Amino acid sequence: MTALINNADMVLQGFWLTLLLSVVAGLAAFVWGTVLAAFRVSPIGALRAFGTAYVNIVRNTPLTLLFLFFLVAAPQLLSLILPLQWNFFGVQTPIGFPMAFVAMTLYTATFVCEVVRSGVNSVGIGQGEAARSLGLTFFQTLTLVVLPQAMRTVVPPLLNVFVAHIKNTSVAAGFTYVEMVATANRLANTNPADVVAIFVGIAVLYLVMTIPLGAVAERLEKRVAIAR
Amino acid sequence: MSSPVNALHDTLGPRGKARNLLISTVSALAILALLGWVVYTAAGNDIFNDRWAVLVDPSVLGKNQSAGDVWYSLVVRGLIFGTLKAVAISVPIVAVFSLVVMVARLAPQKWFSWPARAFIEVFRGLPVLLVMLFTVLALDTDPIIAVVVGLVMYNSAVVAEILRAGVASLPKGQYEAGLSIGLTRFRTLMLIQLPQAIRIMLPALVSQIVVLLKDTSLGFIIAYAELLNITKNNYNYFGEETKVVFVAVAAVLYIGTNALVSTIARFIDERSRSRKLAQYADPDAPIDTGRVNREGMAIAAQAHTGHVDPDNRDDT
C-alpha cells in the first residue's frame, strides 16, 4: 500500500494521461468514424469502397501492430515521423501522445463506423422515404433526418465501444506513453515488495471508469429498446 | 445491399445521374491521389529498392540467412508457435471457464452467483495488458503463461456473458419443458438451454476468437515471442531499411488470418440463417413467432455484450 500512497502523484498523473488519451482520441474517433459510416451508406461507389476497405483492414489489424506501423514503418513509407510531443500554442502534450492519439483514433473509428452504420440501418425506412419525398438530398436526408434518430439507438453500443477504447489505451504503455499501465509497471519495478497492491490500485482506477460506463450503457439500452 | 440504405437516396434521373457521376469521379480521383501520394512518397524514400529481397534472397543484404530461414521464423515460429499457440491454449480453457462462470452466474444461490458476477464485472472492465503484466511481475511467470492468463480472464468473462445472453433469449417454455419432464434446473440448463444458446450465439463466439487472436499481440509488450516480436527481431537483424518490409509482412499475416476466421463466422451465420428461411418457405409450417423474436433478442443480447455490428464483430 505504501508504494501507492507515496507515489500518489505518479498514479494520478497516469490516471490523467489515460483519461486524456481516452477522451481526446475518443472524440476524434467518433468524428472520423461517423464520416466513415456516411461514406459506407453513401450513393458514391468510390467512397463506399474506401470506407469498406479501410474498416476491414484496420479492424483486422491488432492495435499493437498499428502502433508499430507508426513507430517504424510510417517514417520510411510516408515520410511521416510523429514527434514525441505536440506543441499546441506553447502547451506541450505528454510524451508519446501524438502516436497514441493517431493510432487510437484510426483504430477506434472503425468500431464507431460499424455501430453508427447499424444505427442508420435501424431507422425506419419510412423516415428516409419521407425525407426524400420532401425533396431533401442524400446529404440532407442523412444529416437532418436519419443520423439524429440513429444517434439515439447508437448511444448504448457507442458507450460499449468507448469502454473498450479506454481499456485499449493501455497499449500506449508499450510505446513511451506513461499512462496507468506504464505507471503500474514502473512502480512495480521500483517497489518489488508492493506489486500486488500497486496492481490492485491501478485496477480499481480502471474499474472506476469502465464499470459505471458499462452500467449506463446497459440502462440506456433498456430504455431505448422500450421506446422503439 | 439492404433496403434501408437504398431508402436514403432516390433512383436518380438524368441530371442526378450526371451529378452523381461527377461526385463519384471527383472522390475516386481524390482517393487515387491519396494512394498516388503514398506511392510517390514511398518511391521518393527509395522504398522499392532491393530491401524487399530479404523475403526472397537475403544474401543480397550480405546476411548469412536464406529466405527459408526468414519465412520459417515469421510463419512457423512467429505465427504458428507464437500467436496461434497462445490462441490454441487459451480457447479450450476459455470454453471451460466461461461455462463454469455462466453456470455460477445463473445459479439461484446468491453466494454462488455473486462471485461469478464480480468476476465478470472486474475482468470485463480491465485492460488485458494489465492482467498480463500483473502475471509477469507479481507471479513471476513465463511470458506465455502471462499471455494465456490475460486472454483467459478477459475472454471467459465476455464469453460467459454471451452464453448467458443466449440462454436468456430462449423462450421460457424451453426451461419449463425441461423441468416438467423431471430434469433438475442444472440439467435443464446443460441439456436443453445451453445447446440452443450456443447455436444462437455461434457467430458472436467465433468472432470472439478474432478478438482473442488480435489480443495475443499484446504479448509484444511483455516480451512473449509472438509474430510481432519475431518481426522486430527480424528487422533488427536485417537492418533499418527492412522495417517497412517486415511490418508489411506481419500486417498481411494478421489480416489474412483474421479475415479467414471472420469468413468462417460469416459462413456459419449465413448457414444458420438460410436454415431458418427454409423453414419459413415451407407453406405448411406454422410461423414460429418465438423464433423471430429470439433472433431480434439475440441481436440485442449481442449489443449487450458489446457485439453490435451486423457481422457480429467486436473489437476489444
Coordinates of C-alpha atoms in Angstrom, one line a residue:
Chain A
M1 CA 0.0 0.0 0.0
T2 CA 2.8 2.4 1.0
A3 CA 4.2 2.4 -2.6
L4 CA 0.8 3.6 -3.9
I5 CA 0.4 6.3 -1.3
N6 CA 4.0 7.6 -1.5
N7 CA 3.7 7.8 -5.3
A8 CA 0.1 9.2 -5.4
D9 CA 1.3 12.0 -7.7
M10 CA 2.6 9.4 -10.3
V11 CA -0.6 7.4 -10.1
L12 CA -2.7 10.4 -10.5
Q13 CA -0.6 11.6 -13.5
G14 CA -1.1 8.1 -15.0
F15 CA -4.8 8.3 -14.5
W16 CA -4.9 11.7 -16.0
L17 CA -2.9 10.6 -19.1
T18 CA -5.3 7.6 -19.6
L19 CA -8.3 9.9 -19.3
L20 CA -6.7 12.5 -21.7
L21 CA -6.0 9.9 -24.4
S22 CA -9.4 8.2 -23.9
V23 CA -11.3 11.4 -24.3
V24 CA -9.3 13.2 -27.0
A25 CA -8.8 10.2 -29.2
G26 CA -12.3 9.0 -28.4
L27 CA -13.8 12.3 -29.7
A28 CA -11.6 12.2 -32.8
A29 CA -12.6 8.6 -33.4
F30 CA -16.3 9.5 -33.1
V31 CA -16.0 12.2 -35.8
W32 CA -13.9 10.1 -38.1
G33 CA -16.0 7.0 -37.5
T34 CA -19.2 8.9 -38.3
V35 CA -17.7 10.2 -41.5
L36 CA -16.6 6.7 -42.5
A37 CA -20.2 5.5 -41.7
A38 CA -21.5 8.2 -44.0
F39 CA -19.1 7.0 -46.7
R40 CA -20.3 3.5 -46.3
V41 CA -24.0 4.3 -46.8
S42 CA -23.5 7.0 -49.4
P43 CA -24.5 6.6 -53.1
I44 CA -20.9 7.3 -54.2
G45 CA -19.3 4.0 -55.1
A46 CA -15.8 5.2 -54.6
L47 CA -16.4 6.4 -51.1
R48 CA -18.3 3.2 -50.2
A49 CA -15.3 1.2 -51.4
F50 CA -12.9 3.3 -49.5
G51 CA -14.9 3.1 -46.3
T52 CA -15.3 -0.7 -46.6
A53 CA -11.6 -1.3 -47.4
Y54 CA -10.5 1.0 -44.5
V55 CA -12.7 -0.6 -41.9
N56 CA -11.9 -4.2 -42.9
I57 CA -8.2 -3.6 -43.0
V58 CA -7.8 -1.6 -39.8
R59 CA -10.3 -3.6 -37.8
N60 CA -8.4 -6.8 -38.6
T61 CA -5.1 -5.3 -37.6
P62 CA -4.1 -5.6 -33.9
L63 CA -3.7 -2.2 -32.3
T64 CA -0.2 -3.1 -31.3
L65 CA 0.7 -3.5 -35.0
L66 CA -0.9 -0.1 -35.7
F67 CA 1.4 1.5 -33.1
L68 CA 4.4 -0.4 -34.6
F69 CA 3.4 0.8 -38.0
F70 CA 3.6 4.5 -37.0
L71 CA 6.8 3.8 -35.0
V72 CA 8.9 2.1 -37.6
A73 CA 7.1 1.9 -41.0
A74 CA 5.4 5.2 -41.5
P75 CA 8.7 7.2 -41.4
Q76 CA 10.1 5.1 -44.3
L77 CA 6.8 4.6 -46.2
L78 CA 5.1 8.0 -45.8
S79 CA 8.0 10.2 -44.6
L80 CA 5.7 10.6 -41.6
I81 CA 7.6 10.9 -38.4
L82 CA 5.3 11.5 -35.5
P83 CA 7.0 13.7 -32.9
L84 CA 7.4 12.6 -29.3
Q85 CA 5.3 15.6 -28.3
W86 CA 3.0 18.1 -30.0
N87 CA 3.1 21.7 -29.2
F88 CA -0.3 23.5 -29.0
F89 CA 0.3 27.2 -28.6
G90 CA 3.1 26.7 -26.1
V91 CA 1.3 23.8 -24.3
Q92 CA 3.3 20.5 -24.7
T93 CA 1.3 17.3 -25.0
P94 CA 2.6 14.4 -22.8
I95 CA 5.4 12.4 -24.3
G96 CA 4.2 9.7 -26.7
F97 CA 0.8 11.4 -27.1
P98 CA 1.0 12.0 -30.9
M99 CA 1.5 8.4 -31.9
A100 CA -1.0 7.1 -29.3
F101 CA -3.6 9.6 -30.5
V102 CA -3.2 8.8 -34.2
A103 CA -3.2 5.0 -33.7
M104 CA -6.1 5.0 -31.2
T105 CA -8.2 7.3 -33.4
L106 CA -7.7 5.4 -36.6
Y107 CA -8.4 2.1 -34.7
T108 CA -11.5 3.0 -32.7
A109 CA -13.0 4.9 -35.7
T110 CA -13.7 1.5 -37.4
F111 CA -15.8 0.4 -34.5
V112 CA -17.6 3.7 -34.3
C113 CA -18.3 3.4 -38.0
E114 CA -19.8 -0.1 -37.7
V115 CA -22.0 1.0 -34.8
V116 CA -23.3 4.2 -36.5
R117 CA -23.9 2.3 -39.7
S118 CA -26.0 -0.3 -38.0
G119 CA -27.8 2.6 -36.3
V120 CA -28.5 4.1 -39.6
N121 CA -29.9 0.8 -40.8
S122 CA -32.2 0.7 -37.7
V123 CA -34.0 3.9 -38.5
G124 CA -37.3 3.1 -40.2
I125 CA -37.4 3.0 -44.0
G126 CA -40.3 5.4 -43.9
Q127 CA -38.1 8.1 -42.4
G128 CA -35.8 8.1 -45.4
E129 CA -38.7 7.9 -47.8
A130 CA -40.5 10.8 -46.1
A131 CA -37.3 12.9 -46.3
R132 CA -36.8 12.1 -49.9
S133 CA -40.4 12.9 -50.8
L134 CA -39.9 16.3 -49.2
G135 CA -37.2 16.8 -51.8
L136 CA -34.2 16.5 -49.4
T137 CA -30.9 15.4 -50.9
F138 CA -29.0 12.4 -49.7
F139 CA -26.8 14.6 -47.5
Q140 CA -29.8 16.4 -46.0
T141 CA -31.7 13.2 -45.5
L142 CA -28.7 11.7 -43.7
T143 CA -27.7 14.7 -41.5
L144 CA -31.2 16.2 -40.8
V145 CA -33.4 13.1 -40.5
V146 CA -31.7 9.8 -40.3
L147 CA -28.5 10.4 -38.3
P148 CA -30.2 12.3 -35.4
Q149 CA -32.5 9.4 -34.9
A150 CA -29.7 6.9 -35.4
M151 CA -27.6 8.5 -32.7
R152 CA -30.3 7.7 -30.2
T153 CA -30.2 4.0 -30.7
V154 CA -26.5 4.2 -31.2
V155 CA -25.6 5.7 -27.8
P156 CA -25.5 2.4 -25.8
P157 CA -23.3 0.4 -28.2
L158 CA -21.2 3.5 -28.6
L159 CA -20.6 3.6 -24.9
N160 CA -19.5 0.0 -25.0
V161 CA -17.1 0.9 -27.8
F162 CA -15.8 3.7 -25.6
V163 CA -15.3 1.3 -22.7
A164 CA -13.2 -0.9 -25.0
H165 CA -11.4 2.2 -26.2
I166 CA -10.5 3.2 -22.6
K167 CA -9.0 -0.2 -22.0
N168 CA -7.2 -0.2 -25.3
T169 CA -5.3 3.0 -24.4
S170 CA -3.2 0.7 -22.2
V171 CA -1.4 -0.5 -25.4
A172 CA 0.2 3.0 -25.5
A173 CA 2.1 1.9 -22.4
G174 CA 4.3 -0.1 -24.7
F175 CA 5.1 3.0 -26.8
T176 CA 6.5 5.6 -24.4
Y177 CA 3.2 7.0 -23.2
V178 CA 3.2 6.8 -19.4
E179 CA -0.5 6.1 -18.7
M180 CA -1.8 3.9 -15.9
V181 CA -0.4 0.5 -17.1
A182 CA 3.1 2.0 -17.7
T183 CA 2.8 3.7 -14.2
A184 CA 2.0 0.3 -12.7
N185 CA 5.0 -1.2 -14.5
R186 CA 7.4 1.5 -13.2
L187 CA 6.1 1.4 -9.7
A188 CA 6.2 -2.4 -9.6
N189 CA 9.9 -2.3 -10.8
T190 CA 10.9 0.2 -8.1
N191 CA 8.8 -1.4 -5.3
P192 CA 9.0 -5.1 -5.8
A193 CA 7.5 -5.8 -2.4
D194 CA 4.3 -4.0 -3.2
V195 CA 3.5 -5.3 -6.6
V196 CA 0.1 -6.7 -5.7
A197 CA -1.1 -3.6 -4.0
I198 CA 0.1 -1.4 -6.9
F199 CA -1.8 -3.5 -9.5
V200 CA -4.9 -3.7 -7.4
G201 CA -4.9 0.1 -7.0
I202 CA -4.4 0.7 -10.8
A203 CA -7.1 -2.0 -11.5
V204 CA -9.5 -0.1 -9.2
L205 CA -8.8 3.1 -11.1
Y206 CA -9.7 1.4 -14.4
L207 CA -12.9 -0.1 -13.0
V208 CA -14.0 3.3 -11.7
M209 CA -14.1 4.3 -15.3
T210 CA -15.3 1.2 -17.1
I211 CA -17.9 -0.3 -14.8
P212 CA -20.1 2.8 -14.4
L213 CA -20.0 3.4 -18.2
G214 CA -21.0 -0.2 -18.9
A215 CA -23.9 0.1 -16.4
V216 CA -25.1 3.4 -18.0
A217 CA -24.9 1.7 -21.4
E218 CA -27.0 -1.2 -20.1
R219 CA -29.6 1.1 -18.7
L220 CA -29.9 3.3 -21.7
E221 CA -30.2 0.2 -23.9
K222 CA -33.2 -1.0 -22.0
R223 CA -34.9 2.5 -22.3
V224 CA -34.2 2.8 -25.9
A225 CA -35.4 -0.8 -26.5
I226 CA -38.8 0.0 -24.9
A227 CA -39.2 3.3 -26.6
R228 CA -38.9 1.7 -30.0
Chain B
M1 CA -27.4 -4.1 -50.1
S2 CA -30.3 -3.9 -47.7
S3 CA -33.2 -1.7 -48.5
P4 CA -32.8 0.8 -45.5
V5 CA -29.6 2.1 -47.1
N6 CA -31.2 2.4 -50.5
A7 CA -34.1 4.3 -48.9
L8 CA -31.6 7.1 -48.2
H9 CA -31.3 8.0 -51.9
D10 CA -33.7 8.0 -54.9
T11 CA -33.3 6.2 -58.1
L12 CA -31.8 9.1 -60.0
G13 CA -32.9 11.0 -63.1
P14 CA -30.6 12.1 -65.8
R15 CA -29.4 15.2 -64.1
G16 CA -28.9 13.5 -60.8
K17 CA -27.0 10.7 -62.6
A18 CA -24.7 13.3 -64.2
R19 CA -24.1 14.9 -60.8
N20 CA -23.5 11.6 -59.1
L21 CA -21.0 10.7 -61.8
L22 CA -19.2 13.9 -61.3
I23 CA -19.0 13.4 -57.5
S24 CA -18.0 9.8 -58.0
T25 CA -15.3 10.8 -60.3
V26 CA -14.0 13.5 -58.1
S27 CA -13.9 11.3 -55.0
A28 CA -12.4 8.4 -56.9
L29 CA -9.7 10.8 -58.1
A30 CA -9.2 12.1 -54.5
I31 CA -8.7 8.5 -53.3
L32 CA -6.4 7.8 -56.2
A33 CA -4.5 11.0 -55.4
L34 CA -4.1 9.8 -51.8
L35 CA -2.8 6.4 -53.0
G36 CA -0.6 8.1 -55.6
W37 CA 0.9 10.3 -52.8
V38 CA 1.7 7.2 -50.8
V39 CA 3.4 5.5 -53.7
Y40 CA 5.2 8.8 -54.7
T41 CA 6.5 9.4 -51.2
A42 CA 7.5 5.8 -50.8
A43 CA 9.3 5.9 -54.1
G44 CA 11.0 9.1 -53.1
N45 CA 12.3 7.3 -50.0
D46 CA 13.6 4.6 -52.3
I47 CA 11.3 2.1 -50.8
F48 CA 11.2 -0.1 -53.9
N49 CA 14.9 -0.9 -53.8
D50 CA 16.4 -4.2 -53.0
R51 CA 15.3 -4.2 -49.4
W52 CA 12.4 -6.5 -50.4
A53 CA 15.0 -9.0 -51.5
V54 CA 15.1 -10.0 -47.8
L55 CA 11.9 -12.0 -48.5
V56 CA 13.3 -14.0 -51.4
D57 CA 17.1 -13.9 -51.2
P58 CA 18.5 -12.3 -48.0
S59 CA 22.1 -12.9 -49.1
V60 CA 21.7 -9.7 -51.2
L61 CA 21.9 -7.8 -48.0
G62 CA 25.0 -9.6 -47.0
K63 CA 23.5 -11.7 -44.3
N64 CA 24.1 -15.3 -43.8
Q65 CA 20.4 -16.4 -43.9
S66 CA 18.2 -18.0 -46.5
A67 CA 14.7 -16.9 -47.5
G68 CA 13.6 -20.2 -45.9
D69 CA 15.1 -19.1 -42.6
V70 CA 13.2 -15.8 -42.7
W71 CA 9.9 -17.3 -43.6
Y72 CA 10.4 -20.1 -41.1
S73 CA 10.9 -17.6 -38.3
L74 CA 7.9 -15.4 -39.3
V75 CA 5.3 -18.1 -40.2
V76 CA 6.4 -21.1 -38.1
R77 CA 8.0 -19.5 -35.0
G78 CA 6.0 -16.3 -35.0
L79 CA 2.6 -17.0 -36.3
I80 CA 2.1 -20.7 -35.6
F81 CA 4.3 -21.4 -32.5
G82 CA 3.8 -17.8 -31.1
T83 CA 0.5 -16.3 -31.9
L84 CA -1.6 -19.3 -32.8
K85 CA -0.1 -21.4 -30.0
A86 CA -1.4 -18.8 -27.4
V87 CA -4.8 -18.9 -29.2
A88 CA -4.9 -22.7 -29.2
I89 CA -4.0 -23.0 -25.5
S90 CA -6.4 -20.2 -24.5
V91 CA -9.6 -21.2 -26.4
P92 CA -10.2 -24.6 -24.7
I93 CA -9.5 -23.0 -21.2
V94 CA -11.9 -20.2 -22.0
A95 CA -14.6 -22.7 -23.1
V96 CA -14.4 -24.5 -19.8
F97 CA -14.0 -21.3 -17.6
S98 CA -16.8 -19.4 -19.3
L99 CA -19.1 -22.3 -18.9
V100 CA -18.4 -22.6 -15.2
V101 CA -18.8 -18.8 -14.7
M102 CA -22.0 -18.8 -16.6
V103 CA -23.5 -21.7 -14.6
A104 CA -22.5 -19.9 -11.4
R105 CA -23.8 -16.6 -12.6
L106 CA -27.3 -18.2 -13.3
A107 CA -27.4 -20.1 -10.0
P108 CA -30.3 -19.1 -7.7
Q109 CA -28.0 -19.1 -4.7
K110 CA -26.5 -15.6 -4.1
W111 CA -23.3 -16.9 -2.6
F112 CA -22.8 -18.7 -5.9
S113 CA -23.9 -16.1 -8.4
W114 CA -22.2 -13.1 -6.8
P115 CA -18.6 -14.2 -7.1
A116 CA -19.3 -15.0 -10.8
R117 CA -20.9 -11.6 -11.2
A118 CA -17.9 -9.9 -9.6
F119 CA -15.5 -11.9 -11.8
I120 CA -17.4 -10.8 -14.9
E121 CA -17.6 -7.2 -14.0
V122 CA -13.9 -7.0 -12.9
F123 CA -12.3 -8.8 -15.8
R124 CA -14.6 -7.2 -18.5
G125 CA -13.5 -3.8 -17.2
L126 CA -9.8 -4.3 -17.0
P127 CA -7.3 -4.0 -19.8
V128 CA -5.9 -7.4 -20.9
L129 CA -2.4 -5.9 -20.8
L130 CA -2.8 -5.0 -17.1
V131 CA -3.6 -8.6 -16.3
M132 CA -0.7 -10.0 -18.4
L133 CA 1.7 -7.6 -16.8
F134 CA 0.5 -8.4 -13.3
T135 CA 1.0 -12.1 -14.0
V136 CA 4.6 -11.5 -15.2
L137 CA 5.6 -9.2 -12.4
A138 CA 3.7 -10.5 -9.4
L139 CA 3.6 -14.2 -10.1
D140 CA 6.9 -14.2 -12.0
T141 CA 5.7 -16.5 -14.7
D142 CA 6.9 -17.2 -18.2
P143 CA 5.5 -14.7 -20.8
I144 CA 3.4 -17.4 -22.5
I145 CA 1.6 -18.1 -19.2
A146 CA 1.0 -14.4 -18.7
V147 CA -0.4 -14.1 -22.2
V148 CA -2.7 -17.1 -21.6
V149 CA -3.8 -15.9 -18.2
G150 CA -4.6 -12.4 -19.6
L151 CA -6.6 -13.8 -22.5
V152 CA -8.4 -16.4 -20.4
M153 CA -9.6 -14.0 -17.7
Y154 CA -11.0 -11.4 -20.1
N155 CA -12.4 -13.8 -22.7
S156 CA -14.0 -16.1 -20.1
A157 CA -15.9 -13.1 -18.6
V158 CA -17.1 -12.0 -22.1
V159 CA -18.0 -15.4 -23.3
A160 CA -19.9 -16.2 -20.1
E161 CA -22.0 -13.1 -20.8
I162 CA -22.5 -14.1 -24.4
L163 CA -23.7 -17.5 -23.3
R164 CA -25.9 -16.0 -20.6
A165 CA -27.5 -13.7 -23.2
G166 CA -28.1 -16.7 -25.4
V167 CA -29.8 -18.6 -22.7
A168 CA -31.9 -15.5 -21.7
S169 CA -33.0 -15.1 -25.3
L170 CA -34.6 -18.6 -25.4
P171 CA -38.4 -18.8 -24.9
K172 CA -39.3 -19.6 -21.4
G173 CA -41.1 -22.8 -22.5
Q174 CA -37.8 -24.5 -23.1
Y175 CA -36.9 -24.2 -19.4
E176 CA -40.4 -25.1 -18.2
A177 CA -40.5 -28.1 -20.5
G178 CA -37.1 -29.2 -19.1
L179 CA -38.4 -29.0 -15.5
S180 CA -41.7 -30.7 -16.4
I181 CA -40.0 -33.8 -17.7
G182 CA -38.3 -34.1 -14.3
L183 CA -34.9 -32.6 -15.1
T184 CA -33.2 -30.6 -12.4
R185 CA -32.6 -26.9 -13.0
F186 CA -28.9 -27.6 -13.7
R187 CA -29.6 -30.4 -16.1
T188 CA -32.2 -28.3 -17.9
L189 CA -29.6 -25.7 -18.4
M190 CA -26.9 -28.1 -19.6
L191 CA -29.1 -30.4 -21.8
I192 CA -31.7 -28.1 -23.1
Q193 CA -30.9 -24.4 -22.9
L194 CA -27.2 -24.3 -23.4
P195 CA -27.0 -26.3 -26.7
Q196 CA -29.6 -23.9 -28.2
A197 CA -27.8 -20.8 -26.7
I198 CA -24.5 -21.9 -28.2
R199 CA -26.1 -22.3 -31.6
I200 CA -27.8 -18.9 -31.5
M201 CA -24.6 -17.2 -30.3
L202 CA -22.2 -19.1 -32.6
P203 CA -21.3 -16.1 -34.8
A204 CA -20.6 -14.0 -31.8
L205 CA -18.5 -16.8 -30.3
V206 CA -16.4 -17.3 -33.4
S207 CA -15.8 -13.6 -33.8
Q208 CA -14.7 -13.5 -30.2
I209 CA -11.8 -15.7 -31.4
V210 CA -10.7 -12.9 -33.7
V211 CA -10.7 -10.6 -30.7
L212 CA -8.6 -13.1 -28.8
L213 CA -6.3 -13.5 -31.7
K214 CA -5.7 -9.8 -32.0
D215 CA -5.1 -9.6 -28.3
T216 CA -2.2 -12.1 -28.5
S217 CA -0.3 -9.2 -30.0
L218 CA -0.1 -7.6 -26.5
G219 CA 2.5 -10.3 -25.9
F220 CA 4.8 -8.0 -27.9
I221 CA 4.8 -5.6 -24.9
I222 CA 5.6 -8.3 -22.3
A223 CA 8.2 -9.9 -24.4
Y224 CA 6.4 -13.0 -25.5
A225 CA 7.8 -14.4 -28.8
E226 CA 4.7 -13.9 -30.9
L227 CA 4.5 -12.7 -34.5
L228 CA 5.3 -9.0 -33.7
N229 CA 8.3 -9.8 -31.6
I230 CA 9.7 -12.1 -34.3
T231 CA 9.0 -9.3 -36.8
K232 CA 11.0 -6.9 -34.6
N233 CA 13.9 -9.4 -34.2
N234 CA 14.0 -9.8 -38.0
Y235 CA 14.2 -6.1 -38.8
N236 CA 16.7 -5.5 -36.0
Y237 CA 18.8 -8.2 -37.6
F238 CA 18.4 -7.2 -41.2
G239 CA 18.7 -3.5 -40.5
E240 CA 16.8 -0.2 -40.6
E241 CA 15.8 -0.5 -44.2
T242 CA 13.8 -3.7 -43.7
K243 CA 11.5 -2.3 -41.1
V244 CA 8.8 -1.5 -43.7
V245 CA 9.2 -4.9 -45.3
F246 CA 8.7 -6.9 -42.1
V247 CA 5.8 -4.7 -40.7
A248 CA 4.1 -5.2 -44.1
V249 CA 4.5 -9.0 -43.9
A250 CA 3.2 -9.0 -40.3
A251 CA 0.2 -7.0 -41.3
V252 CA -0.6 -9.3 -44.2
L253 CA -0.3 -12.4 -42.0
Y254 CA -2.6 -10.9 -39.3
I255 CA -5.2 -9.6 -41.7
G256 CA -5.2 -12.8 -43.6
T257 CA -5.6 -15.0 -40.5
N258 CA -8.4 -12.7 -39.1
A259 CA -10.1 -12.5 -42.5
L260 CA -10.1 -16.3 -42.6
V261 CA -11.7 -16.6 -39.1
S262 CA -14.2 -13.8 -40.0
T263 CA -15.2 -15.6 -43.2
I264 CA -15.8 -18.8 -41.2
A265 CA -18.0 -16.7 -38.8
R266 CA -20.0 -15.3 -41.7
F267 CA -20.3 -18.7 -43.3
I268 CA -21.8 -20.2 -40.1
D269 CA -24.1 -17.2 -39.7
E270 CA -25.4 -17.5 -43.2
R271 CA -25.9 -21.2 -42.9
S272 CA -27.9 -20.9 -39.8
R273 CA -29.9 -18.0 -41.3
S274 CA -30.7 -19.9 -44.5
R275 CA -31.9 -22.8 -42.4
K276 CA -34.4 -20.5 -40.8
L277 CA -35.5 -19.2 -44.1
A278 CA -36.0 -22.7 -45.4
Q279 CA -38.4 -23.3 -42.5
Y280 CA -40.5 -20.2 -43.4
A281 CA -40.6 -21.3 -47.0
D282 CA -42.5 -24.4 -46.1
P283 CA -46.1 -23.4 -46.6
D284 CA -47.4 -26.0 -44.1
A285 CA -45.1 -25.0 -41.3
P286 CA -46.7 -22.7 -38.8
I287 CA -45.0 -19.4 -38.5
D288 CA -42.9 -19.6 -35.3
T289 CA -43.1 -16.2 -33.8
G290 CA -40.9 -17.3 -30.9
R291 CA -38.1 -17.8 -33.4
V292 CA -38.5 -14.4 -34.9
N293 CA -38.5 -12.8 -31.5
R294 CA -35.5 -14.8 -30.5
E295 CA -33.5 -13.6 -33.4
G296 CA -34.2 -10.0 -32.5
M297 CA -33.3 -10.7 -29.0
A298 CA -30.1 -12.4 -29.9
I299 CA -29.1 -9.2 -31.7
A300 CA -30.0 -7.1 -28.7
A301 CA -28.1 -9.6 -26.5
Q302 CA -25.0 -9.2 -28.6
A303 CA -25.2 -5.4 -28.3
H304 CA -25.3 -6.0 -24.6
T305 CA -22.0 -7.8 -24.6
G306 CA -20.5 -5.3 -26.9
H307 CA -21.2 -7.2 -30.1
V308 CA -23.1 -4.7 -32.1
D309 CA -22.3 -4.6 -35.8
P310 CA -24.1 -6.6 -38.4
D311 CA -21.3 -9.0 -38.9
N312 CA -21.2 -9.5 -35.2
R313 CA -17.7 -8.2 -34.7
D314 CA -16.4 -6.7 -31.6
D315 CA -13.2 -5.0 -31.1
T316 CA -11.6 -5.0 -27.8

